[in-house]
Amino acid sequence: MKQAFIFLATGFEEIEALGTADILRRGGVRVSTISINGETRVMGAHNIPVIADYLFEEADFSAADALILPGGIPGSNHLNTCTRLKELILEKHKENIILGAICAGPMVLGGLGLLKGRKATCFPNFEPTMIGAIPTDNGVEQDGNIITCQGPGFVFEFGLSLLKVLRDDEIAGEVADALLVRN
């Protein structure tokens, strides 16, 4: 079974993290939520508390097939200042696993130089944080192993894009049909 990790920090965008987790789990991907805050209870940007599956320091990332960064402010800023997370992303990028980032989350990948010369999208006005990227206006953009997304309105498309890569088109189509997502 494929394994995805979604990273949570105080002020994360709830619909982006939980919607993505829901879609992936419906498609048979094992999803673990990871708190970078030092406690499992993480407060979202809209004051919805979420209990993460693991603390960062407790998680085993050896079997990771995807690392996913939700947006939200200040959540994305917290992710962007987490040295351990950025080291993990660089390590796993060398293994060519899937890196997903939505809304303001692509700032982390941009700051690490992983978007240089790649098409990418993000929440409007955050384009300068995608250092070296070729910004697009697409709701979801995939370039190689990196999938980026503009924001919460595209969470279904983002989750299904991740599911296509982690599983296949047929499973993603079945999940889309079950969710009444129209293409």
PDB file of C-alpha atoms in Angstrom:
ATOM      1  CA  MET A   1       0.000   0.000   0.000  1.00  0.00           C
ATOM      2  CA  LYS A   2       1.280   3.451  -0.919  1.00  0.00           C
ATOM      3  CA  GLN A   3       2.111   5.808   2.001  1.00  0.00           C
ATOM      4  CA  ALA A   4       1.566   9.570   2.049  1.00  0.00           C
ATOM      5  CA  PHE A   5       2.453  12.005   4.822  1.00  0.00           C
ATOM      6  CA  ILE A   6       0.626  15.312   5.300  1.00  0.00           C
ATOM      7  CA  PHE A   7       2.390  17.853   7.510  1.00  0.00           C
ATOM      8  CA  LEU A   8       0.424  20.013   9.936  1.00  0.00           C
ATOM      9  CA  ALA A   9       1.510  23.210  11.661  1.00  0.00           C
ATOM     10  CA  THR A  10      -0.519  25.731  13.629  1.00  0.00           C
ATOM     11  CA  GLY A  11      -2.602  27.713  11.162  1.00  0.00           C
ATOM     12  CA  PHE A  12      -2.774  25.044   8.426  1.00  0.00           C
ATOM     13  CA  GLU A  13      -5.681  25.215   5.972  1.00  0.00           C
ATOM     14  CA  GLU A  14      -8.033  22.510   7.229  1.00  0.00           C
ATOM     15  CA  ILE A  15      -9.865  21.747   3.985  1.00  0.00           C
ATOM     16  CA  GLU A  16      -6.593  21.375   2.094  1.00  0.00           C
ATOM     17  CA  ALA A  17      -5.072  18.921   4.562  1.00  0.00           C
ATOM     18  CA  LEU A  18      -8.170  16.932   5.472  1.00  0.00           C
ATOM     19  CA  GLY A  19      -9.757  16.978   2.026  1.00  0.00           C
ATOM     20  CA  THR A  20      -6.554  15.637   0.499  1.00  0.00           C
ATOM     21  CA  ALA A  21      -6.246  12.981   3.218  1.00  0.00           C
ATOM     22  CA  ASP A  22      -9.859  11.918   2.665  1.00  0.00           C
ATOM     23  CA  ILE A  23      -9.495  11.570  -1.107  1.00  0.00           C
ATOM     24  CA  LEU A  24      -6.264   9.598  -0.820  1.00  0.00           C
ATOM     25  CA  ARG A  25      -7.677   7.259   1.829  1.00  0.00           C
ATOM     26  CA  ARG A  26     -10.766   6.622  -0.307  1.00  0.00           C
ATOM     27  CA  GLY A  27      -8.343   5.556  -3.042  1.00  0.00           C
ATOM     28  CA  GLY A  28      -6.478   3.092  -0.847  1.00  0.00           C
ATOM     29  CA  VAL A  29      -3.467   5.206   0.078  1.00  0.00           C
ATOM     30  CA  ARG A  30      -2.290   5.013   3.679  1.00  0.00           C
ATOM     31  CA  VAL A  31      -2.186   8.613   4.910  1.00  0.00           C
ATOM     32  CA  SER A  32      -0.506   9.775   8.098  1.00  0.00           C
ATOM     33  CA  THR A  33      -0.826  13.309   9.409  1.00  0.00           C
ATOM     34  CA  ILE A  34       2.322  14.638  11.026  1.00  0.00           C
ATOM     35  CA  SER A  35       2.527  17.479  13.535  1.00  0.00           C
ATOM     36  CA  ILE A  36       5.655  19.595  13.396  1.00  0.00           C
ATOM     37  CA  ASN A  37       4.548  21.477  16.555  1.00  0.00           C
ATOM     38  CA  GLY A  38       5.728  19.068  19.245  1.00  0.00           C
ATOM     39  CA  GLU A  39       2.170  18.074  20.224  1.00  0.00           C
ATOM     40  CA  THR A  40      -0.390  16.024  18.352  1.00  0.00           C
ATOM     41  CA  ARG A  41      -3.213  18.577  18.685  1.00  0.00           C
ATOM     42  CA  VAL A  42      -2.797  21.129  15.916  1.00  0.00           C
ATOM     43  CA  MET A  43      -5.094  24.141  15.522  1.00  0.00           C
ATOM     44  CA  GLY A  44      -6.055  24.970  11.957  1.00  0.00           C
ATOM     45  CA  ALA A  45      -6.352  28.415  10.385  1.00  0.00           C
ATOM     46  CA  HIS A  46     -10.107  28.432  11.058  1.00  0.00           C
ATOM     47  CA  ASN A  47      -9.832  27.269  14.664  1.00  0.00           C
ATOM     48  CA  ILE A  48     -10.592  23.616  13.966  1.00  0.00           C
ATOM     49  CA  PRO A  49      -8.379  21.436  16.163  1.00  0.00           C
ATOM     50  CA  VAL A  50      -7.020  18.280  14.543  1.00  0.00           C
ATOM     51  CA  ILE A  51      -5.224  15.416  16.250  1.00  0.00           C
ATOM     52  CA  ALA A  52      -2.253  14.385  14.111  1.00  0.00           C
ATOM     53  CA  ASP A  53      -1.370  10.720  13.806  1.00  0.00           C
ATOM     54  CA  TYR A  54       2.268  11.312  14.765  1.00  0.00           C
ATOM     55  CA  LEU A  55       4.707  13.908  15.963  1.00  0.00           C
ATOM     56  CA  PHE A  56       7.441  14.590  13.419  1.00  0.00           C
ATOM     57  CA  GLU A  57      10.116  13.122  15.667  1.00  0.00           C
ATOM     58  CA  GLU A  58       8.123   9.867  16.112  1.00  0.00           C
ATOM     59  CA  ALA A  59       7.320   9.186  12.466  1.00  0.00           C
ATOM     60  CA  ASP A  60       9.107   6.703  10.238  1.00  0.00           C
ATOM     61  CA  PHE A  61       9.398   8.220   6.766  1.00  0.00           C
ATOM     62  CA  SER A  62      11.398   5.365   5.239  1.00  0.00           C
ATOM     63  CA  ALA A  63       8.420   4.028   3.246  1.00  0.00           C
ATOM     64  CA  ALA A  64       7.171   7.444   2.086  1.00  0.00           C
ATOM     65  CA  ASP A  65       5.726   7.608  -1.402  1.00  0.00           C
ATOM     66  CA  ALA A  66       4.500  11.207  -1.035  1.00  0.00           C
ATOM     67  CA  LEU A  67       5.078  14.229   1.194  1.00  0.00           C
ATOM     68  CA  ILE A  68       2.260  16.780   1.153  1.00  0.00           C
ATOM     69  CA  LEU A  69       2.291  20.379   2.362  1.00  0.00           C
ATOM     70  CA  PRO A  70      -1.073  22.078   2.937  1.00  0.00           C
ATOM     71  CA  GLY A  71      -1.333  25.834   2.805  1.00  0.00           C
ATOM     72  CA  GLY A  72      -2.764  28.280   5.267  1.00  0.00           C
ATOM     73  CA  ILE A  73      -1.223  31.221   7.020  1.00  0.00           C
ATOM     74  CA  PRO A  74       0.624  31.025   9.321  1.00  0.00           C
ATOM     75  CA  GLY A  75       0.742  27.240   8.773  1.00  0.00           C
ATOM     76  CA  SER A  76       2.831  27.436   5.601  1.00  0.00           C
ATOM     77  CA  ASN A  77       5.223  29.867   7.261  1.00  0.00           C
ATOM     78  CA  HIS A  78       5.727  27.388  10.096  1.00  0.00           C
ATOM     79  CA  LEU A  79       6.397  24.575   7.617  1.00  0.00           C
ATOM     80  CA  ASN A  80       8.851  26.846   5.816  1.00  0.00           C
ATOM     81  CA  THR A  81      10.868  27.430   8.994  1.00  0.00           C
ATOM     82  CA  CYS A  82      10.990  23.761  10.038  1.00  0.00           C
ATOM     83  CA  THR A  83      14.564  22.665   9.333  1.00  0.00           C
ATOM     84  CA  ARG A  84      13.838  18.964   9.956  1.00  0.00           C
ATOM     85  CA  LEU A  85      10.980  19.019   7.441  1.00  0.00           C
ATOM     86  CA  LYS A  86      13.067  20.775   4.804  1.00  0.00           C
ATOM     87  CA  GLU A  87      15.887  18.259   5.271  1.00  0.00           C
ATOM     88  CA  LEU A  88      13.371  15.420   4.846  1.00  0.00           C
ATOM     89  CA  ILE A  89      11.941  16.985   1.685  1.00  0.00           C
ATOM     90  CA  LEU A  90      15.416  17.316   0.155  1.00  0.00           C
ATOM     91  CA  GLU A  91      16.289  13.733   1.101  1.00  0.00           C
ATOM     92  CA  LYS A  92      13.062  12.311  -0.339  1.00  0.00           C
ATOM     93  CA  HIS A  93      13.266  14.502  -3.453  1.00  0.00           C
ATOM     94  CA  LYS A  94      16.541  12.709  -4.281  1.00  0.00           C
ATOM     95  CA  GLU A  95      14.520   9.464  -4.143  1.00  0.00           C
ATOM     96  CA  ASN A  96      12.074  11.026  -6.636  1.00  0.00           C
ATOM     97  CA  ILE A  97       9.011  10.531  -4.435  1.00  0.00           C
ATOM     98  CA  ILE A  98       5.927  12.676  -4.990  1.00  0.00           C
ATOM     99  CA  LEU A  99       5.993  16.138  -3.422  1.00  0.00           C
ATOM    100  CA  GLY A 100       2.623  17.869  -3.187  1.00  0.00           C
ATOM    101  CA  ALA A 101       2.008  21.442  -2.073  1.00  0.00           C
ATOM    102  CA  ILE A 102      -1.172  23.488  -2.102  1.00  0.00           C
ATOM    103  CA  CYS A 103      -1.989  27.194  -1.679  1.00  0.00           C
ATOM    104  CA  ALA A 104       0.963  28.835   0.098  1.00  0.00           C
ATOM    105  CA  GLY A 105       2.689  25.461   0.621  1.00  0.00           C
ATOM    106  CA  PRO A 106       4.740  25.697  -2.608  1.00  0.00           C
ATOM    107  CA  MET A 107       6.827  28.391  -0.869  1.00  0.00           C
ATOM    108  CA  VAL A 108       8.646  25.604   0.960  1.00  0.00           C
ATOM    109  CA  LEU A 109       9.568  23.839  -2.276  1.00  0.00           C
ATOM    110  CA  GLY A 110      10.509  27.145  -3.909  1.00  0.00           C
ATOM    111  CA  GLY A 111      12.764  28.105  -1.017  1.00  0.00           C
ATOM    112  CA  LEU A 112      14.554  24.769  -1.354  1.00  0.00           C
ATOM    113  CA  GLY A 113      15.189  25.379  -5.056  1.00  0.00           C
ATOM    114  CA  LEU A 114      13.035  22.411  -6.094  1.00  0.00           C
ATOM    115  CA  LEU A 115      10.799  24.433  -8.418  1.00  0.00           C
ATOM    116  CA  LYS A 116      13.586  25.929 -10.576  1.00  0.00           C
ATOM    117  CA  GLY A 117      12.610  25.574 -14.209  1.00  0.00           C
ATOM    118  CA  ARG A 118       9.396  23.701 -13.343  1.00  0.00           C
ATOM    119  CA  LYS A 119       5.805  24.679 -13.970  1.00  0.00           C
ATOM    120  CA  ALA A 120       4.063  25.327 -10.655  1.00  0.00           C
ATOM    121  CA  THR A 121       1.020  27.080  -9.257  1.00  0.00           C
ATOM    122  CA  CYS A 122       0.097  28.552  -5.882  1.00  0.00           C
ATOM    123  CA  PHE A 123      -2.326  30.916  -4.181  1.00  0.00           C
ATOM    124  CA  PRO A 124      -2.445  34.228  -6.081  1.00  0.00           C
ATOM    125  CA  ASN A 125       0.263  36.708  -5.043  1.00  0.00           C
ATOM    126  CA  PHE A 126       2.501  33.958  -3.592  1.00  0.00           C
ATOM    127  CA  GLU A 127       4.247  33.423  -6.945  1.00  0.00           C
ATOM    128  CA  PRO A 128       7.424  35.228  -5.781  1.00  0.00           C
ATOM    129  CA  THR A 129       7.865  32.528  -3.104  1.00  0.00           C
ATOM    130  CA  MET A 130       8.108  29.847  -5.803  1.00  0.00           C
ATOM    131  CA  ILE A 131      11.712  30.791  -6.513  1.00  0.00           C
ATOM    132  CA  GLY A 132      12.763  29.853 -10.023  1.00  0.00           C
ATOM    133  CA  ALA A 133       9.394  28.324 -10.967  1.00  0.00           C
ATOM    134  CA  ILE A 134       7.486  28.888 -14.177  1.00  0.00           C
ATOM    135  CA  PRO A 135       4.194  30.071 -12.609  1.00  0.00           C
ATOM    136  CA  THR A 136       0.909  29.018 -14.212  1.00  0.00           C
ATOM    137  CA  ASP A 137      -2.697  29.961 -13.537  1.00  0.00           C
ATOM    138  CA  ASN A 138      -3.800  26.333 -13.534  1.00  0.00           C
ATOM    139  CA  GLY A 139      -5.704  25.055 -10.515  1.00  0.00           C
ATOM    140  CA  VAL A 140      -3.312  22.095 -10.305  1.00  0.00           C
ATOM    141  CA  GLU A 141       0.049  21.739 -11.982  1.00  0.00           C
ATOM    142  CA  GLN A 142       2.230  18.641 -12.219  1.00  0.00           C
ATOM    143  CA  ASP A 143       5.812  18.824 -13.378  1.00  0.00           C
ATOM    144  CA  GLY A 144       7.703  15.600 -12.841  1.00  0.00           C
ATOM    145  CA  ASN A 145       7.348  14.373  -9.274  1.00  0.00           C
ATOM    146  CA  ILE A 146       6.017  17.718  -7.995  1.00  0.00           C
ATOM    147  CA  ILE A 147       2.299  18.535  -7.868  1.00  0.00           C
ATOM    148  CA  THR A 148       1.237  22.037  -6.840  1.00  0.00           C
ATOM    149  CA  CYS A 149      -2.206  23.555  -6.395  1.00  0.00           C
ATOM    150  CA  GLN A 150      -3.656  27.076  -6.174  1.00  0.00           C
ATOM    151  CA  GLY A 151      -5.812  26.618  -3.113  1.00  0.00           C
ATOM    152  CA  PRO A 152      -8.835  25.156  -1.350  1.00  0.00           C
ATOM    153  CA  GLY A 153     -11.205  25.443  -4.310  1.00  0.00           C
ATOM    154  CA  PHE A 154      -9.086  22.892  -6.153  1.00  0.00           C
ATOM    155  CA  VAL A 155      -8.661  20.351  -3.330  1.00  0.00           C
ATOM    156  CA  PHE A 156     -10.595  17.656  -5.197  1.00  0.00           C
ATOM    157  CA  GLU A 157      -8.492  18.095  -8.331  1.00  0.00           C
ATOM    158  CA  PHE A 158      -5.313  18.129  -6.206  1.00  0.00           C
ATOM    159  CA  GLY A 159      -6.223  14.997  -4.273  1.00  0.00           C
ATOM    160  CA  LEU A 160      -7.274  13.156  -7.419  1.00  0.00           C
ATOM    161  CA  SER A 161      -4.047  14.190  -9.204  1.00  0.00           C
ATOM    162  CA  LEU A 162      -2.043  12.769  -6.316  1.00  0.00           C
ATOM    163  CA  LEU A 163      -4.174   9.629  -6.389  1.00  0.00           C
ATOM    164  CA  LYS A 164      -3.562   9.137 -10.124  1.00  0.00           C
ATOM    165  CA  VAL A 165       0.182   9.162  -9.537  1.00  0.00           C
ATOM    166  CA  LEU A 166       0.162   7.114  -6.335  1.00  0.00           C
ATOM    167  CA  ARG A 167      -2.360   4.534  -7.600  1.00  0.00           C
ATOM    168  CA  ASP A 168      -3.696   4.915 -11.153  1.00  0.00           C
ATOM    169  CA  ASP A 169      -6.223   6.693 -13.372  1.00  0.00           C
ATOM    170  CA  GLU A 170      -8.900   4.023 -12.885  1.00  0.00           C
ATOM    171  CA  ILE A 171      -8.887   4.265  -9.075  1.00  0.00           C
ATOM    172  CA  ALA A 172      -8.825   8.057  -9.234  1.00  0.00           C
ATOM    173  CA  GLY A 173     -11.811   7.902 -11.600  1.00  0.00           C
ATOM    174  CA  GLU A 174     -13.722   5.617  -9.246  1.00  0.00           C
ATOM    175  CA  VAL A 175     -13.076   7.958  -6.309  1.00  0.00           C
ATOM    176  CA  ALA A 176     -14.090  10.982  -8.407  1.00  0.00           C
ATOM    177  CA  ASP A 177     -17.333   9.228  -9.395  1.00  0.00           C
ATOM    178  CA  ALA A 178     -18.099   8.292  -5.768  1.00  0.00           C
ATOM    179  CA  LEU A 179     -17.529  11.917  -4.740  1.00  0.00           C
ATOM    180  CA  LEU A 180     -19.657  13.194  -7.659  1.00  0.00           C
ATOM    181  CA  VAL A 181     -16.686  15.165  -8.967  1.00  0.00           C
ATOM    182  CA  ARG A 182     -17.327  16.099 -12.588  1.00  0.00           C
ATOM    183  CA  ASN A 183     -14.463  16.547 -15.028  1.00  0.00           C
TER     184      ASN A 183
END
